[in-house]
mmCIF file of C-alpha atoms in Angstrom:
data_model
loop_
_atom_site.group_PDB
_atom_site.id
_atom_site.type_symbol
_atom_site.label_atom_id
_atom_site.label_comp_id
_atom_site.label_asym_id
_atom_site.label_seq_id
_atom_site.Cartn_x
_atom_site.Cartn_y
_atom_site.Cartn_z
ATOM 1 C CA MET A 18 0.000 0.000 0.000
ATOM 2 C CA SER A 19 1.546 3.279 -1.071
ATOM 3 C CA ARG A 20 1.288 6.543 0.821
ATOM 4 C CA LEU A 21 0.871 9.821 -0.961
ATOM 5 C CA ILE A 22 0.471 13.326 0.379
ATOM 6 C CA VAL A 23 -1.239 15.888 -1.834
ATOM 7 C CA GLU A 24 -1.111 19.480 -0.675
ATOM 8 C CA PHE A 25 -3.282 22.419 -1.731
ATOM 9 C CA SER A 26 -2.570 26.030 -0.922
ATOM 10 C CA GLU A 27 -5.523 28.341 -1.220
ATOM 11 C CA PHE A 28 -6.775 31.735 -0.259
ATOM 12 C CA ASP A 29 -10.115 31.877 1.544
ATOM 13 C CA ARG A 30 -11.999 34.925 0.272
ATOM 14 C CA LYS A 31 -14.418 34.906 3.231
ATOM 15 C CA THR A 32 -11.741 35.115 5.919
ATOM 16 C CA ASN A 33 -9.009 36.795 3.818
ATOM 17 C CA ARG A 34 -6.533 34.174 5.007
ATOM 18 C CA GLY A 35 -4.339 31.702 3.251
ATOM 19 C CA PHE A 36 -4.435 28.046 4.199
ATOM 20 C CA THR A 37 -2.953 24.727 3.187
ATOM 21 C CA VAL A 38 -4.772 21.411 3.123
ATOM 22 C CA SER A 39 -2.789 18.181 3.109
ATOM 23 C CA VAL A 40 -4.425 14.890 2.244
ATOM 24 C CA LEU A 41 -2.733 11.578 2.960
ATOM 25 C CA PHE A 42 -3.709 8.728 0.677
ATOM 26 C CA GLN A 43 -3.167 5.220 1.970
ATOM 27 C CA ALA A 44 -4.182 3.771 -1.388
ATOM 28 C CA MET A 45 -5.055 5.375 -4.695
ATOM 29 C CA ASN A 46 -7.741 2.875 -5.669
ATOM 30 C CA ASP A 47 -10.536 5.053 -4.262
ATOM 31 C CA SER A 48 -11.695 6.617 -7.534
ATOM 32 C CA ALA A 49 -14.290 8.942 -5.940
ATOM 33 C CA LEU A 50 -11.674 10.406 -3.589
ATOM 34 C CA ARG A 51 -9.145 10.623 -6.413
ATOM 35 C CA GLY A 52 -11.693 12.473 -8.572
ATOM 36 C CA THR A 53 -12.527 14.928 -5.785
ATOM 37 C CA ILE A 54 -8.858 15.647 -5.171
ATOM 38 C CA GLY A 55 -8.263 16.024 -8.913
ATOM 39 C CA GLU A 56 -11.087 18.533 -9.258
ATOM 40 C CA LYS A 57 -9.742 20.540 -6.323
ATOM 41 C CA MET A 58 -6.278 20.550 -7.899
ATOM 42 C CA ALA A 59 -7.789 21.647 -11.222
ATOM 43 C CA CYS A 60 -9.670 24.535 -9.582
ATOM 44 C CA THR A 61 -6.523 25.714 -7.804
ATOM 45 C CA TYR A 62 -4.560 25.515 -11.058
ATOM 46 C CA LEU A 63 -7.224 27.387 -13.053
ATOM 47 C CA GLU A 64 -7.675 30.109 -10.441
ATOM 48 C CA ARG A 65 -3.929 30.770 -10.504
ATOM 49 C CA LEU A 66 -4.273 31.333 -14.263
ATOM 50 C CA GLY A 67 -7.024 33.890 -13.721
ATOM 51 C CA TYR A 68 -10.102 31.727 -14.293
ATOM 52 C CA ARG A 69 -13.135 32.594 -12.177
ATOM 53 C CA ILE A 70 -14.775 29.330 -11.061
ATOM 54 C CA VAL A 71 -18.555 29.768 -10.870
ATOM 55 C CA GLU A 72 -19.779 26.168 -10.535
ATOM 56 C CA ARG A 73 -18.363 22.801 -9.546
ATOM 57 C CA ASN A 74 -20.186 19.547 -10.278
ATOM 58 C CA TRP A 75 -23.147 21.363 -11.825
ATOM 59 C CA LYS A 76 -25.963 18.914 -12.587
ATOM 60 C CA TYR A 77 -28.902 18.848 -14.931
ATOM 61 C CA GLY A 78 -30.785 15.611 -14.435
ATOM 62 C CA ARG A 79 -28.288 12.818 -14.981
ATOM 63 C CA TYR A 80 -25.794 15.131 -16.719
ATOM 64 C CA GLU A 81 -22.908 16.761 -14.889
ATOM 65 C CA ILE A 82 -20.282 19.372 -15.682
ATOM 66 C CA ASP A 83 -17.142 19.194 -13.526
ATOM 67 C CA ILE A 84 -16.194 22.895 -13.620
ATOM 68 C CA LEU A 85 -17.790 25.988 -15.127
ATOM 69 C CA ALA A 86 -15.579 29.061 -15.208
ATOM 70 C CA TRP A 87 -15.141 32.433 -16.875
ATOM 71 C CA HIS A 88 -11.906 33.416 -18.562
ATOM 72 C CA ASP A 89 -11.463 36.475 -20.784
ATOM 73 C CA ASN A 90 -15.277 36.916 -20.973
ATOM 74 C CA VAL A 91 -15.714 33.361 -22.302
ATOM 75 C CA LEU A 92 -17.698 30.636 -20.549
ATOM 76 C CA VAL A 93 -15.314 27.684 -20.166
ATOM 77 C CA VAL A 94 -16.636 24.171 -19.544
ATOM 78 C CA ILE A 95 -13.951 21.975 -18.032
ATOM 79 C CA GLU A 96 -13.903 18.204 -17.785
ATOM 80 C CA VAL A 97 -11.394 16.947 -15.223
ATOM 81 C CA LYS A 98 -9.807 13.520 -15.572
ATOM 82 C CA THR A 99 -7.559 12.203 -12.826
ATOM 83 C CA ARG A 100 -5.448 9.043 -12.917
ATOM 84 C CA ALA A 101 -3.207 7.519 -10.299
ATOM 85 C CA ASP A 102 -0.725 5.927 -12.662
ATOM 86 C CA GLY A 103 1.490 7.145 -15.435
ATOM 87 C CA TYR A 104 0.657 4.387 -17.900
ATOM 88 C CA TYR A 105 -2.489 5.900 -19.395
ATOM 89 C CA ARG A 106 -3.065 9.547 -20.177
ATOM 90 C CA PRO A 107 -6.152 10.871 -18.356
ATOM 91 C CA GLU A 108 -7.321 13.007 -21.281
ATOM 92 C CA HIS A 109 -7.854 9.862 -23.370
ATOM 93 C CA PHE A 110 -10.698 8.805 -21.078
ATOM 94 C CA VAL A 111 -13.231 11.393 -22.265
ATOM 95 C CA SER A 112 -15.511 9.690 -24.782
ATOM 96 C CA ARG A 113 -17.357 11.334 -27.658
ATOM 97 C CA ASN A 114 -20.644 10.395 -25.959
ATOM 98 C CA GLN A 115 -19.481 12.075 -22.751
ATOM 99 C CA TRP A 116 -18.740 15.280 -24.693
ATOM 100 C CA TYR A 117 -22.232 15.219 -26.209
ATOM 101 C CA ASN A 118 -23.704 14.882 -22.717
ATOM 102 C CA ILE A 119 -21.536 17.741 -21.465
ATOM 103 C CA ALA A 120 -22.589 19.888 -24.442
ATOM 104 C CA PHE A 121 -26.267 19.147 -23.714
ATOM 105 C CA ALA A 122 -25.828 20.121 -20.047
ATOM 106 C CA THR A 123 -23.929 23.246 -21.118
ATOM 107 C CA GLY A 124 -26.900 24.296 -23.243
ATOM 108 C CA ARG A 125 -29.181 23.938 -20.223
ATOM 109 C CA TYR A 126 -26.756 25.937 -18.064
ATOM 110 C CA MET A 127 -26.570 28.692 -20.673
ATOM 111 C CA ASP A 128 -30.385 28.809 -20.789
ATOM 112 C CA GLU A 129 -30.484 29.022 -16.995
ATOM 113 C CA ILE A 130 -28.130 32.021 -16.825
ATOM 114 C CA GLY A 131 -29.359 33.683 -20.034
ATOM 115 C CA TYR A 132 -25.990 33.461 -21.802
ATOM 116 C CA GLU A 133 -25.884 33.191 -25.608
ATOM 117 C CA TRP A 134 -22.284 33.915 -26.537
ATOM 118 C CA GLU A 135 -18.956 32.133 -26.768
ATOM 119 C CA VAL A 136 -18.304 28.882 -24.927
ATOM 120 C CA ARG A 137 -15.148 26.778 -24.867
ATOM 121 C CA PHE A 138 -14.675 23.140 -23.858
ATOM 122 C CA ASP A 139 -11.420 22.191 -22.081
ATOM 123 C CA ILE A 140 -9.895 19.178 -20.353
ATOM 124 C CA VAL A 141 -7.688 19.368 -17.292
ATOM 125 C CA ALA A 142 -5.790 16.077 -17.042
ATOM 126 C CA ILE A 143 -4.160 15.204 -13.730
ATOM 127 C CA THR A 144 -1.812 12.352 -12.960
ATOM 128 C CA ILE A 145 -1.182 11.781 -9.254
ATOM 129 C CA GLN A 146 1.854 9.704 -8.353
ATOM 130 C CA THR A 147 4.037 9.281 -5.294
ATOM 131 C CA ARG A 148 6.874 11.126 -7.030
ATOM 132 C CA GLY A 149 4.652 14.132 -7.824
ATOM 133 C CA SER A 150 1.549 15.237 -9.662
ATOM 134 C CA ARG A 151 1.218 16.548 -13.198
ATOM 135 C CA VAL A 152 -1.520 18.919 -14.379
ATOM 136 C CA THR A 153 -2.040 19.403 -18.122
ATOM 137 C CA HIS A 154 -4.600 21.817 -19.568
ATOM 138 C CA PHE A 155 -6.025 21.172 -23.039
ATOM 139 C CA LYS A 156 -8.010 24.114 -24.414
ATOM 140 C CA ASP A 157 -10.784 24.074 -27.001
ATOM 141 C CA VAL A 158 -10.863 20.287 -27.384
ATOM 142 C CA PHE A 159 -14.487 19.782 -28.412
ATOM 143 C CA PHE A 160 -16.737 21.545 -30.909
ATOM 144 C CA PRO A 161 -20.456 20.673 -30.572
ATOM 145 C CA GLY A 162 -22.046 19.896 -33.897
ATOM 146 C CA ARG A 163 -18.881 18.487 -35.469
ATOM 147 C CA SER A 164 -18.314 14.757 -35.817
#
């Protein structure tokens, strides 16, 4: 059983204080925990790049969007994929059907907020390993309506 410590440094806007959260993994086979940690890492990464996160795990029926953010006046829909090994690239695990579901949910979100302009679909791929984590951001990876 491997041990892994993942650390997040954040700034709490409510208290105006910085804080660090450390999580110790005894095993990386807990996919729900791994996904939650990956999404938190993705949010921290995106916020450092100037993205404004407005929703996490937004749901419409059975459809879910991992992260909704604004960047340069563009609505950005972000799918986060997290893996605990270096053998397979996380970004390869987003299927065409999953993108169609995300695009459908995005349309419902846009209706809900009354937004009719530009939207971009990104992937944040995270590999967590005992020797360190890697975050890779792929921009504009899906275009609804194209095969």
